[in-house]
Structure formats: C-alpha cells, structure tokens
mmCIF file of C-alpha atoms in Angstrom:
data_model
loop_
_atom_site.group_PDB
_atom_site.id
_atom_site.type_symbol
_atom_site.label_atom_id
_atom_site.label_comp_id
_atom_site.label_asym_id
_atom_site.label_seq_id
_atom_site.Cartn_x
_atom_site.Cartn_y
_atom_site.Cartn_z
ATOM 1 C CA LEU A 197 -13.764 -170.447 97.073
ATOM 2 C CA ILE A 198 -16.649 -172.850 96.616
ATOM 3 C CA GLU A 199 -17.711 -175.251 99.330
ATOM 4 C CA ILE A 200 -18.466 -178.856 98.408
ATOM 5 C CA GLY A 201 -20.178 -181.259 100.795
ATOM 6 C CA ALA A 202 -17.480 -183.876 100.337
ATOM 7 C CA GLY A 203 -14.410 -184.641 102.395
ATOM 8 C CA GLY A 204 -12.661 -187.428 104.256
ATOM 9 C CA GLY A 205 -15.394 -187.611 106.878
ATOM 10 C CA SER A 206 -18.319 -187.432 104.456
ATOM 11 C CA ILE A 207 -20.763 -190.256 105.074
ATOM 12 C CA ALA A 208 -21.827 -192.619 102.281
ATOM 13 C CA ALA A 209 -25.455 -193.759 102.326
ATOM 14 C CA LEU A 210 -28.408 -194.523 100.093
ATOM 15 C CA ASP A 211 -30.538 -191.563 99.022
ATOM 16 C CA SER A 212 -34.325 -191.480 98.638
ATOM 17 C CA LEU A 213 -34.006 -193.361 95.331
ATOM 18 C CA ASP A 214 -31.778 -196.028 96.902
ATOM 19 C CA LEU A 215 -28.789 -194.699 94.964
ATOM 20 C CA LEU A 216 -25.336 -194.260 96.470
ATOM 21 C CA ALA A 217 -24.718 -190.724 97.733
ATOM 22 C CA VAL A 218 -21.807 -189.192 99.630
ATOM 23 C CA GLY A 219 -22.312 -186.218 101.951
ATOM 24 C CA PRO A 220 -23.355 -183.688 102.996
ATOM 25 C CA ARG A 221 -23.524 -185.436 106.396
ATOM 26 C CA SER A 222 -20.093 -185.906 107.921
ATOM 27 C CA ALA A 223 -18.686 -188.001 110.735
ATOM 28 C CA GLY A 224 -16.365 -185.110 111.529
ATOM 29 C CA ALA A 225 -13.339 -185.686 113.744
ATOM 30 C CA VAL A 226 -15.504 -187.092 116.548
ATOM 31 C CA PRO A 227 -16.607 -189.840 116.348
ATOM 32 C CA GLY A 228 -14.925 -189.740 112.943
ATOM 33 C CA PRO A 229 -14.787 -192.405 110.231
ATOM 34 C CA ALA A 230 -15.342 -195.989 111.342
ATOM 35 C CA CYS A 231 -11.645 -196.779 110.895
ATOM 36 C CA TYR A 232 -10.733 -194.196 113.555
ATOM 37 C CA ALA A 233 -12.162 -196.619 116.129
ATOM 38 C CA GLY A 234 -13.766 -193.691 117.910
ATOM 39 C CA GLY A 235 -17.288 -195.050 117.885
ATOM 40 C CA GLY A 236 -18.299 -194.041 114.370
ATOM 41 C CA GLU A 237 -20.183 -196.747 112.478
ATOM 42 C CA ASP A 238 -21.109 -195.007 109.232
ATOM 43 C CA PRO A 239 -18.964 -195.643 106.143
ATOM 44 C CA THR A 240 -17.017 -192.574 105.047
ATOM 45 C CA VAL A 241 -14.659 -191.498 102.285
ATOM 46 C CA THR A 242 -11.687 -192.164 104.567
ATOM 47 C CA ASP A 243 -12.899 -195.725 105.161
ATOM 48 C CA ALA A 244 -13.167 -196.241 101.403
ATOM 49 C CA ASP A 245 -9.690 -194.759 100.836
ATOM 50 C CA LEU A 246 -8.231 -197.102 103.450
ATOM 51 C CA LEU A 247 -9.843 -200.129 101.805
ATOM 52 C CA ARG A 248 -8.580 -199.037 98.388
ATOM 53 C CA GLY A 249 -5.043 -199.120 99.725
ATOM 54 C CA TYR A 250 -4.345 -195.396 99.606
ATOM 55 C CA LEU A 251 -3.805 -194.945 103.350
ATOM 56 C CA SER A 252 -1.390 -196.785 105.618
ATOM 57 C CA PRO A 253 -3.041 -198.141 108.787
ATOM 58 C CA GLU A 254 0.286 -197.897 110.638
ATOM 59 C CA ARG A 255 1.594 -194.526 109.385
ATOM 60 C CA PHE A 256 -1.559 -192.381 109.403
ATOM 61 C CA LEU A 257 -0.706 -188.923 110.805
ATOM 62 C CA GLY A 258 2.938 -189.899 110.722
ATOM 63 C CA GLY A 259 2.279 -192.970 112.849
ATOM 64 C CA ARG A 260 0.542 -191.061 115.645
ATOM 65 C CA MET A 261 -2.776 -192.733 114.872
ATOM 66 C CA ARG A 262 -3.586 -196.258 113.769
ATOM 67 C CA LEU A 263 -6.480 -196.980 111.433
ATOM 68 C CA ASP A 264 -8.605 -200.092 111.933
ATOM 69 C CA ARG A 265 -9.168 -201.781 108.585
ATOM 70 C CA ALA A 266 -11.591 -204.338 110.031
ATOM 71 C CA LEU A 267 -13.935 -201.569 111.238
ATOM 72 C CA ALA A 268 -13.789 -199.912 107.814
ATOM 73 C CA GLU A 269 -14.644 -203.216 106.132
ATOM 74 C CA ARG A 270 -17.552 -203.716 108.491
ATOM 75 C CA ALA A 271 -18.978 -200.232 107.877
ATOM 76 C CA VAL A 272 -18.572 -200.301 104.102
ATOM 77 C CA GLY A 273 -19.735 -203.925 104.033
ATOM 78 C CA ARG A 274 -23.106 -203.023 105.526
ATOM 79 C CA LEU A 275 -23.627 -200.424 102.804
ATOM 80 C CA ALA A 276 -22.412 -202.882 100.166
ATOM 81 C CA ALA A 277 -25.021 -205.424 101.238
ATOM 82 C CA ARG A 278 -27.780 -202.864 100.723
ATOM 83 C CA LEU A 279 -26.385 -202.075 97.277
ATOM 84 C CA GLY A 280 -25.995 -205.721 96.323
ATOM 85 C CA LEU A 281 -22.239 -205.292 95.825
ATOM 86 C CA ASP A 282 -19.128 -206.705 97.399
ATOM 87 C CA THR A 283 -17.243 -204.523 99.857
ATOM 88 C CA MET A 284 -14.492 -203.419 97.471
ATOM 89 C CA ALA A 285 -16.983 -202.510 94.749
ATOM 90 C CA ALA A 286 -18.823 -200.349 97.277
ATOM 91 C CA ALA A 287 -15.558 -198.686 98.380
ATOM 92 C CA ALA A 288 -14.722 -197.953 94.746
ATOM 93 C CA GLY A 289 -18.229 -196.567 94.251
ATOM 94 C CA ILE A 290 -17.829 -194.215 97.214
ATOM 95 C CA GLY A 291 -14.623 -192.892 95.709
ATOM 96 C CA ARG A 292 -16.227 -192.485 92.295
ATOM 97 C CA VAL A 293 -19.217 -190.589 93.690
ATOM 98 C CA VAL A 294 -17.167 -188.172 95.787
ATOM 99 C CA ASP A 295 -14.768 -187.516 92.884
ATOM 100 C CA ASN A 296 -17.675 -186.758 90.566
ATOM 101 C CA ASN A 297 -19.263 -184.489 93.181
ATOM 102 C CA MET A 298 -16.099 -182.399 93.251
ATOM 103 C CA ALA A 299 -15.695 -182.458 89.478
ATOM 104 C CA THR A 300 -19.283 -181.310 88.952
ATOM 105 C CA ALA A 301 -18.854 -178.393 91.343
ATOM 106 C CA ALA A 302 -15.579 -177.436 89.670
ATOM 107 C CA ARG A 303 -17.160 -177.547 86.195
ATOM 108 C CA VAL A 304 -19.968 -175.229 87.325
ATOM 109 C CA HIS A 305 -17.481 -172.803 88.879
ATOM 110 C CA ILE A 306 -15.297 -172.857 85.749
ATOM 111 C CA ALA A 307 -18.306 -172.251 83.502
ATOM 112 C CA GLU A 308 -19.612 -169.383 85.636
ATOM 113 C CA ALA A 309 -16.187 -167.736 85.612
ATOM 114 C CA GLY A 310 -15.940 -168.153 81.839
ATOM 115 C CA THR A 311 -12.417 -169.564 82.038
ATOM 116 C CA ASP A 312 -10.599 -172.351 80.203
ATOM 117 C CA PRO A 313 -9.477 -175.055 82.669
ATOM 118 C CA GLN A 314 -6.631 -176.013 80.332
ATOM 119 C CA ARG A 315 -4.921 -172.732 81.244
ATOM 120 C CA TYR A 316 -4.463 -173.799 84.847
ATOM 121 C CA ARG A 317 -2.851 -176.444 86.990
ATOM 122 C CA MET A 318 -4.682 -177.937 89.952
ATOM 123 C CA VAL A 319 -3.251 -177.402 93.442
ATOM 124 C CA ALA A 320 -4.111 -180.257 95.812
ATOM 125 C CA PHE A 321 -3.954 -179.723 99.561
ATOM 126 C CA GLY A 322 -5.645 -180.802 102.768
ATOM 127 C CA GLY A 323 -5.636 -184.255 104.270
ATOM 128 C CA ALA A 324 -7.797 -185.879 101.598
ATOM 129 C CA GLY A 325 -7.154 -183.536 98.653
ATOM 130 C CA PRO A 326 -3.935 -185.198 97.442
ATOM 131 C CA VAL A 327 -5.604 -188.617 97.729
ATOM 132 C CA HIS A 328 -8.346 -187.668 95.257
ATOM 133 C CA ALA A 329 -6.528 -185.159 93.033
ATOM 134 C CA TYR A 330 -5.471 -187.695 90.407
ATOM 135 C CA GLU A 331 -8.971 -188.957 89.647
ATOM 136 C CA LEU A 332 -10.384 -185.431 89.864
ATOM 137 C CA ALA A 333 -7.814 -184.206 87.330
ATOM 138 C CA ARG A 334 -8.761 -187.074 85.004
ATOM 139 C CA LEU A 335 -12.438 -186.155 85.274
ATOM 140 C CA LEU A 336 -11.667 -182.504 84.484
ATOM 141 C CA ASP A 337 -9.178 -183.465 81.753
ATOM 142 C CA LEU A 338 -6.350 -181.520 83.418
ATOM 143 C CA ARG A 339 -2.753 -182.314 82.610
ATOM 144 C CA GLU A 340 -0.932 -181.051 85.687
ATOM 145 C CA VAL A 341 -1.426 -181.162 89.461
ATOM 146 C CA MET A 342 0.771 -179.570 92.108
ATOM 147 C CA PHE A 343 1.150 -180.996 95.623
ATOM 148 C CA PRO A 344 2.829 -178.184 97.620
ATOM 149 C CA ARG A 345 5.116 -178.894 100.531
ATOM 150 C CA GLY A 346 3.082 -179.245 103.702
ATOM 151 C CA ALA A 347 0.012 -180.018 101.560
ATOM 152 C CA GLY A 348 -1.861 -181.619 104.440
ATOM 153 C CA VAL A 349 -1.589 -178.508 106.609
ATOM 154 C CA ALA A 350 -1.657 -175.866 103.856
ATOM 155 C CA SER A 351 -4.685 -174.124 105.373
ATOM 156 C CA ALA A 352 -2.946 -173.790 108.745
ATOM 157 C CA ILE A 353 0.212 -172.466 107.077
ATOM 158 C CA GLY A 354 -1.877 -170.024 105.074
ATOM 159 C CA MET A 355 -3.583 -168.732 108.205
ATOM 160 C CA LEU A 356 -0.201 -168.092 109.822
ATOM 161 C CA VAL A 357 1.390 -166.219 106.922
ATOM 162 C CA ALA A 358 -1.692 -164.411 105.558
ATOM 163 C CA PRO A 359 -2.250 -160.781 106.516
ATOM 164 C CA ARG A 360 -4.578 -160.372 109.466
ATOM 165 C CA SER A 361 -7.703 -158.783 108.093
ATOM 166 C CA VAL A 362 -11.397 -158.258 108.555
ATOM 167 C CA GLU A 363 -13.964 -157.000 106.051
ATOM 168 C CA PHE A 364 -17.240 -155.193 106.625
ATOM 169 C CA THR A 365 -19.944 -154.521 104.038
ATOM 170 C CA ARG A 366 -22.859 -152.084 103.868
ATOM 171 C CA SER A 367 -25.574 -151.948 101.210
ATOM 172 C CA LEU A 368 -26.353 -148.687 99.408
ATOM 173 C CA ILE A 369 -28.153 -149.315 96.127
ATOM 174 C CA ALA A 370 -28.025 -146.425 93.687
ATOM 175 C CA GLU A 371 -27.022 -145.590 90.145
ATOM 176 C CA ILE A 372 -23.536 -144.116 89.968
ATOM 177 C CA GLY A 373 -24.791 -140.778 88.718
ATOM 178 C CA ARG A 374 -27.164 -140.439 91.660
ATOM 179 C CA LEU A 375 -24.827 -141.335 94.515
ATOM 180 C CA ASP A 376 -25.061 -139.318 97.704
ATOM 181 C CA TRP A 377 -21.320 -138.970 98.287
ATOM 182 C CA SER A 378 -21.726 -137.651 101.816
ATOM 183 C CA SER A 379 -23.602 -140.852 102.729
ATOM 184 C CA VAL A 380 -20.899 -142.898 101.006
ATOM 185 C CA ARG A 381 -18.140 -141.243 103.046
ATOM 186 C CA ALA A 382 -20.100 -141.759 106.259
ATOM 187 C CA ILE A 383 -20.572 -145.455 105.469
ATOM 188 C CA LEU A 384 -16.902 -145.963 104.616
ATOM 189 C CA GLY A 385 -15.812 -144.186 107.795
ATOM 190 C CA ASP A 386 -18.102 -146.357 109.903
ATOM 191 C CA LEU A 387 -16.914 -149.581 108.239
ATOM 192 C CA ALA A 388 -13.281 -148.588 108.722
ATOM 193 C CA GLY A 389 -13.979 -147.913 112.394
ATOM 194 C CA GLN A 390 -15.513 -151.361 112.828
ATOM 195 C CA GLY A 391 -12.531 -152.986 111.176
ATOM 196 C CA ARG A 392 -10.056 -151.036 113.281
ATOM 197 C CA ALA A 393 -11.854 -152.049 116.474
ATOM 198 C CA VAL A 394 -11.707 -155.768 115.598
ATOM 199 C CA LEU A 395 -7.983 -155.634 114.841
ATOM 200 C CA HIS A 396 -7.352 -153.717 118.074
ATOM 201 C CA GLU A 397 -8.846 -156.672 119.933
ATOM 202 C CA GLY A 398 -6.146 -158.824 118.322
ATOM 203 C CA GLY A 399 -3.369 -156.580 119.584
ATOM 204 C CA VAL A 400 -2.827 -154.693 116.315
ATOM 205 C CA THR A 401 -1.815 -151.036 116.563
ATOM 206 C CA ASP A 402 -3.146 -148.191 114.418
ATOM 207 C CA GLU A 403 0.248 -147.866 112.732
ATOM 208 C CA GLU A 404 -0.023 -151.443 111.432
ATOM 209 C CA ILE A 405 -3.486 -151.049 109.943
ATOM 210 C CA SER A 406 -4.231 -150.142 106.335
ATOM 211 C CA PHE A 407 -7.563 -150.103 104.529
ATOM 212 C CA GLU A 408 -8.750 -151.423 101.172
ATOM 213 C CA THR A 409 -12.017 -150.166 99.699
ATOM 214 C CA SER A 410 -14.115 -151.832 97.028
ATOM 215 C CA ALA A 411 -17.664 -151.721 95.728
ATOM 216 C CA ASP A 412 -20.076 -154.358 94.437
ATOM 217 C CA MET A 413 -21.381 -153.039 91.118
ATOM 218 C CA ARG A 414 -23.470 -154.226 88.187
ATOM 219 C CA TYR A 415 -25.157 -153.021 85.041
ATOM 220 C CA ALA A 416 -28.713 -151.934 85.820
ATOM 221 C CA GLY A 417 -31.048 -154.922 85.755
ATOM 222 C CA GLN A 418 -28.397 -157.602 86.254
ATOM 223 C CA GLY A 419 -28.740 -160.136 89.064
ATOM 224 C CA PHE A 420 -25.043 -160.517 89.892
ATOM 225 C CA GLU A 421 -22.418 -158.029 90.958
ATOM 226 C CA VAL A 422 -18.716 -157.558 90.266
ATOM 227 C CA THR A 423 -16.477 -156.457 93.134
ATOM 228 C CA VAL A 424 -14.386 -153.490 91.993
ATOM 229 C CA PRO A 425 -11.288 -152.351 93.962
ATOM 230 C CA LEU A 426 -11.184 -148.566 94.350
ATOM 231 C CA ASP A 427 -8.382 -146.150 95.131
ATOM 232 C CA GLY A 428 -8.749 -143.147 97.381
ATOM 233 C CA THR A 429 -8.627 -140.545 94.600
ATOM 234 C CA VAL A 430 -11.926 -141.714 93.098
ATOM 235 C CA LEU A 431 -13.637 -141.440 96.457
ATOM 236 C CA GLU A 432 -12.073 -138.152 97.481
ATOM 237 C CA ALA A 433 -13.002 -136.504 94.192
ATOM 238 C CA ALA A 434 -16.518 -138.034 94.157
ATOM 239 C CA ASP A 435 -15.703 -138.941 90.570
ATOM 240 C CA ALA A 436 -18.622 -140.909 89.099
ATOM 241 C CA ALA A 437 -16.981 -141.146 85.661
ATOM 242 C CA SER A 438 -13.842 -142.761 87.110
ATOM 243 C CA LEU A 439 -16.028 -145.114 89.122
ATOM 244 C CA HIS A 440 -17.796 -146.147 85.918
ATOM 245 C CA ARG A 441 -14.450 -146.721 84.130
ATOM 246 C CA ALA A 442 -13.151 -148.827 87.017
ATOM 247 C CA PHE A 443 -16.258 -151.018 86.845
ATOM 248 C CA ASP A 444 -16.054 -151.337 83.074
ATOM 249 C CA ALA A 445 -12.395 -152.439 83.256
ATOM 250 C CA ARG A 446 -13.162 -155.024 85.930
ATOM 251 C CA TYR A 447 -16.186 -156.301 84.029
ATOM 252 C CA ARG A 448 -14.172 -156.685 80.818
ATOM 253 C CA GLU A 449 -11.419 -158.468 82.735
ATOM 254 C CA ARG A 450 -13.903 -161.015 84.013
ATOM 255 C CA TYR A 451 -16.275 -161.441 81.064
ATOM 256 C CA GLY A 452 -14.246 -160.257 78.070
ATOM 257 C CA ARG A 453 -16.676 -157.509 77.068
ATOM 258 C CA GLY A 454 -18.481 -154.453 78.375
ATOM 259 C CA LEU A 455 -21.953 -153.033 77.768
ATOM 260 C CA GLY A 456 -20.896 -149.523 76.791
ATOM 261 C CA GLU A 457 -22.712 -146.626 78.391
ATOM 262 C CA MET A 458 -25.452 -148.745 79.948
ATOM 263 C CA ALA A 459 -26.378 -147.479 83.425
ATOM 264 C CA VAL A 460 -24.321 -148.919 86.277
ATOM 265 C CA GLU A 461 -25.652 -149.556 89.771
ATOM 266 C CA LEU A 462 -23.675 -149.642 92.957
ATOM 267 C CA VAL A 463 -25.058 -152.291 95.305
ATOM 268 C CA SER A 464 -22.785 -152.252 98.358
ATOM 269 C CA TRP A 465 -19.522 -150.884 99.751
ATOM 270 C CA ARG A 466 -16.737 -152.942 101.314
ATOM 271 C CA VAL A 467 -13.901 -151.905 103.592
ATOM 272 C CA ARG A 468 -11.152 -154.367 104.479
ATOM 273 C CA ALA A 469 -8.883 -153.531 107.414
ATOM 274 C CA VAL A 470 -5.482 -155.189 106.961
ATOM 275 C CA ALA A 471 -2.465 -155.744 109.214
ATOM 276 C CA PRO A 472 0.800 -157.658 108.641
ATOM 277 C CA PRO A 473 0.761 -161.423 109.267
ATOM 278 C CA SER A 474 1.446 -162.674 112.763
ATOM 279 C CA VAL A 475 4.211 -164.954 111.425
ATOM 280 C CA ALA A 476 6.727 -163.500 108.994
ATOM 281 C CA GLU A 477 8.145 -166.788 107.726
ATOM 282 C CA VAL A 478 7.352 -170.490 107.956
ATOM 283 C CA ARG A 479 10.287 -172.852 107.678
ATOM 284 C CA LEU A 480 9.423 -176.364 106.624
ATOM 285 C CA ALA A 481 11.632 -179.323 107.457
ATOM 286 C CA GLU A 482 14.539 -179.879 105.110
ATOM 287 C CA GLN A 483 14.121 -182.434 102.350
ATOM 288 C CA GLY A 484 15.888 -185.769 102.747
ATOM 289 C CA ALA A 485 19.410 -186.535 101.670
ATOM 290 C CA GLY A 486 18.228 -188.772 98.830
ATOM 291 C CA GLY A 487 18.816 -192.480 98.532
ATOM 292 C CA ASP A 488 16.025 -195.009 98.310
ATOM 293 C CA ALA A 489 12.858 -193.320 99.566
ATOM 294 C CA ARG A 490 10.723 -196.425 99.050
ATOM 295 C CA ILE A 491 8.971 -197.651 102.166
ATOM 296 C CA GLU A 492 7.074 -200.679 100.902
ATOM 297 C CA ARG A 493 4.771 -201.996 98.231
ATOM 298 C CA ARG A 494 1.068 -202.590 98.795
ATOM 299 C CA PRO A 495 -2.013 -203.228 96.663
ATOM 300 C CA ALA A 496 -3.864 -200.066 95.600
ATOM 301 C CA TRP A 497 -7.077 -199.836 93.585
ATOM 302 C CA PHE A 498 -7.238 -197.734 90.401
ATOM 303 C CA ALA A 499 -10.328 -197.116 88.305
ATOM 304 C CA GLU A 500 -8.539 -197.233 84.950
ATOM 305 C CA ILE A 501 -7.228 -200.705 85.766
ATOM 306 C CA GLY A 502 -10.473 -201.786 87.368
ATOM 307 C CA GLY A 503 -8.792 -203.421 90.322
ATOM 308 C CA PHE A 504 -5.745 -203.635 92.551
ATOM 309 C CA VAL A 505 -2.128 -203.360 91.458
ATOM 310 C CA GLU A 506 1.035 -203.699 93.541
ATOM 311 C CA THR A 507 2.077 -200.105 94.133
ATOM 312 C CA PRO A 508 5.341 -198.696 95.517
ATOM 313 C CA VAL A 509 5.054 -196.352 98.501
ATOM 314 C CA TYR A 510 7.541 -193.506 98.989
ATOM 315 C CA ALA A 511 8.406 -191.216 101.906
ATOM 316 C CA ARG A 512 8.016 -187.667 100.612
ATOM 317 C CA ALA A 513 10.532 -186.283 103.101
ATOM 318 C CA GLN A 514 13.277 -188.357 101.457
ATOM 319 C CA LEU A 515 12.647 -187.181 97.893
ATOM 320 C CA THR A 516 15.132 -184.713 96.424
ATOM 321 C CA PRO A 517 14.607 -182.111 93.664
ATOM 322 C CA GLY A 518 14.659 -183.610 90.192
ATOM 323 C CA THR A 519 13.405 -187.018 91.308
ATOM 324 C CA ARG A 520 10.911 -188.621 88.914
ATOM 325 C CA ILE A 521 8.442 -191.295 89.994
ATOM 326 C CA ASP A 522 6.197 -193.012 87.473
ATOM 327 C CA GLY A 523 2.701 -194.092 88.477
ATOM 328 C CA PRO A 524 1.148 -195.960 89.966
ATOM 329 C CA ALA A 525 2.718 -194.754 93.209
ATOM 330 C CA LEU A 526 1.784 -193.506 96.662
ATOM 331 C CA ILE A 527 3.819 -190.721 98.253
ATOM 332 C CA GLU A 528 3.270 -190.395 101.979
ATOM 333 C CA GLU A 529 3.873 -187.498 104.331
ATOM 334 C CA ALA A 530 2.703 -187.086 107.908
ATOM 335 C CA GLU A 531 -0.545 -185.290 107.099
ATOM 336 C CA SER A 532 -1.520 -186.664 103.693
ATOM 337 C CA THR A 533 -0.819 -189.099 100.860
ATOM 338 C CA ALA A 534 -0.412 -188.153 97.198
ATOM 339 C CA VAL A 535 -1.927 -190.782 94.926
ATOM 340 C CA VAL A 536 -0.326 -191.052 91.474
ATOM 341 C CA GLY A 537 -2.293 -193.227 89.077
ATOM 342 C CA PRO A 538 -1.006 -195.398 86.229
ATOM 343 C CA SER A 539 -1.295 -192.552 83.684
ATOM 344 C CA GLY A 540 0.676 -190.056 85.723
ATOM 345 C CA HIS A 541 4.172 -189.341 86.921
ATOM 346 C CA ILE A 542 5.672 -187.082 89.577
ATOM 347 C CA ILE A 543 8.641 -184.747 89.345
ATOM 348 C CA VAL A 544 10.001 -183.051 92.475
ATOM 349 C CA ASP A 545 10.701 -179.397 91.680
ATOM 350 C CA ALA A 546 13.479 -177.196 93.073
ATOM 351 C CA PHE A 547 11.304 -176.130 96.020
ATOM 352 C CA GLY A 548 10.300 -179.645 97.038
ATOM 353 C CA ASN A 549 6.815 -179.449 95.542
ATOM 354 C CA LEU A 550 5.487 -182.518 93.757
ATOM 355 C CA ILE A 551 4.369 -181.807 90.188
ATOM 356 C CA MET A 552 2.173 -184.535 88.733
ATOM 357 C CA HIS A 553 1.813 -184.751 84.942
ATOM 358 C CA LEU A 554 -1.002 -186.813 83.455
ATOM 359 C CA ASP A 555 -0.988 -188.480 80.064
ATOM 360 C CA GLU A 556 -3.743 -187.528 77.661
ATOM 361 C CA ARG A 557 -6.780 -189.720 78.239
ATOM 362 C CA THR A 558 -7.640 -192.348 75.667
ATOM 363 C CA ASP A 559 -10.774 -193.708 77.350
ATOM 364 C CA GLN A 560 -13.079 -190.760 76.671
#
C-alpha cells in the first residue's frame, strides 16, 4: 500500500507560491469539514464534493448526518476569493488537484513496480474513494473500475475477515554464503516467540497459531530489497543454494530478469505469526427486489462537460444483478456514493458489485 496525503478531510489552501494545494493537513473527523457543522472552517475535499453535487445533504451516512451546504460555500468561497475565482471554480479546482495527487502517486507506484496498468481494474472503496474513482481512472487511462459491496466500510470488513497476525523483523546483513545459521535460527526463534506472545494477549491459543518466514534480500550493492517467502526445509537444511534460487525466482517474478550468479545479500529476517480471523463470515444486506431504484435528479459537475448537468441518483440497495446504468449517474449507499461520469456506465454483477466501464478517451 502507498499512503497519499489526500482524503475527504484534506484541507485545501494556498501554498508558498500562492498555488492551490490539497493536503497533507486534514480536518479529520473532529472538527471535520466545514459542512459537518462541527466547528471546522477550512475548505476540504468533502466540502468541494458537496458543492459539486456528488453528496446528498439529507442522505449522508444513510441520513444519520446532515451536511450544511451554506457552510461549505462559505469555506470554499473564502479560498476562491484569494484565488480570484468564483466558488464553483474553486470547488472544481480542489477536486482536480486531489485527483491529480492520487494519479501522480499511482503512476510512480506503477512505474516502480514495472507493471502495465492496462492489465488491471481499479477497486474503489472507502467513503471518498468511489466519489473520485471515475476521474482518477480517466487520468490513469483505465477502462474498468469495481465498486465492491460495502465499499464505504471495506476496510472494516477486511479487518474482521482477515487473519489475525503480527510480524516482527530483525536485521542481519550478510552474503548468503557467509550466513551464520545458528544466529539465524536464534533470531527466528526469538521473533516467533514475540509473535506468539502478542497473539496470546488477543486470546489466541498455541494450536491456532502458525508461522510464515521470509527474508529481505538483494543483489550485493543494490539499494532496495525483495521480500522472499521461505519454507522450513531451506532453513532446516541451512541450504544457501536453495536460498539463492528462491531469491532469483522472486526477483525474476518482480522485474522480469535476474543477474545470474552475482552475489546476494540477506538484509533482514521476518516472522509473521498468524491465527484464523475472528469472524468467519460477513453477511451483507440482501440486494433490493428491483423496480425503479431512482431517488431523484440533481445537478452534478463533471470536468469533461465543464459544468453542471442534471444527473439521476440511484439507491444502490435497490439495484439487481444485470442492471445497467449509463452515466452521468450517482449511486448512493449509506457509507459512500459512486460517481459515474458521462463517459462511463455501470453494470451490476452477479455478486452485487458495481462494475464501471469507461469509454476510450478522445480528449488526450
């Protein structure tokens, strides 16, 4: 994962060059964006999204919280005055800056990994992720975005169903051929003991715990390491040749080539203690029985149009598998809103996920 200083609470302000910047400062949940009416006065991404028509003031968080549009206008308006823009132009600018921040970080990550983004689909989750996924996909020239069920609380669901685990790391820099295997075994035993102790505190028994061992390795002289999973036979046999082959396979998998018999260094050892998840299954609410899922129509702002367009709003819970919705459209659920722009359309798959397909861009 890569962390980007941009989210719904990220604050928009002028930088040292009097240019519009978003983040890394955040209003957080308290006091929160100005539109939360919790005392926050700084303009945030959420304020801009509200002004652009993406969020419903009455149905935010499934209607449990009301957003104050007037406070958002006031906060963004102050920034707009400093920029010499009208309020809506400033709100659009905030959205454009935060989308480009995310796209830039994604491009760097993709380049460092040496992968082709066209091989993948984007998965949008979190409260603000589905709101910005469409424009982000356009910036990255991606054709497909997936909005999973429960997108707004995907991290919480993941925490519930993920294995309980803890990982400890210890440095031991040495060439593979010069490893002190007795020191290695002592380190691994100590790391496993630390992991076991942490899981015990969470009520996990020894019978539930398993261990995964890996090593951070690199060719001698390199500045970055590759984490290589290891099985017990390599460690028990103190087999340096097998360790070298495991690294070479992992390196080729990541970079598409190896460096032959060049010396390999081991930088650190990792032990991950793992136990079964605390929740075996999460059952999401059943999808709706079909019918007209439209809630209303409201103006929403889209960059490719350069202004507002009357946009239908749908209740996600009422959409059934096979449903197709052409953009522009807004699809609301309790924790988030999926924004579908004019060049996209949504199809609901058999599992209730929303799959957004984007037309090929003609404005590049």
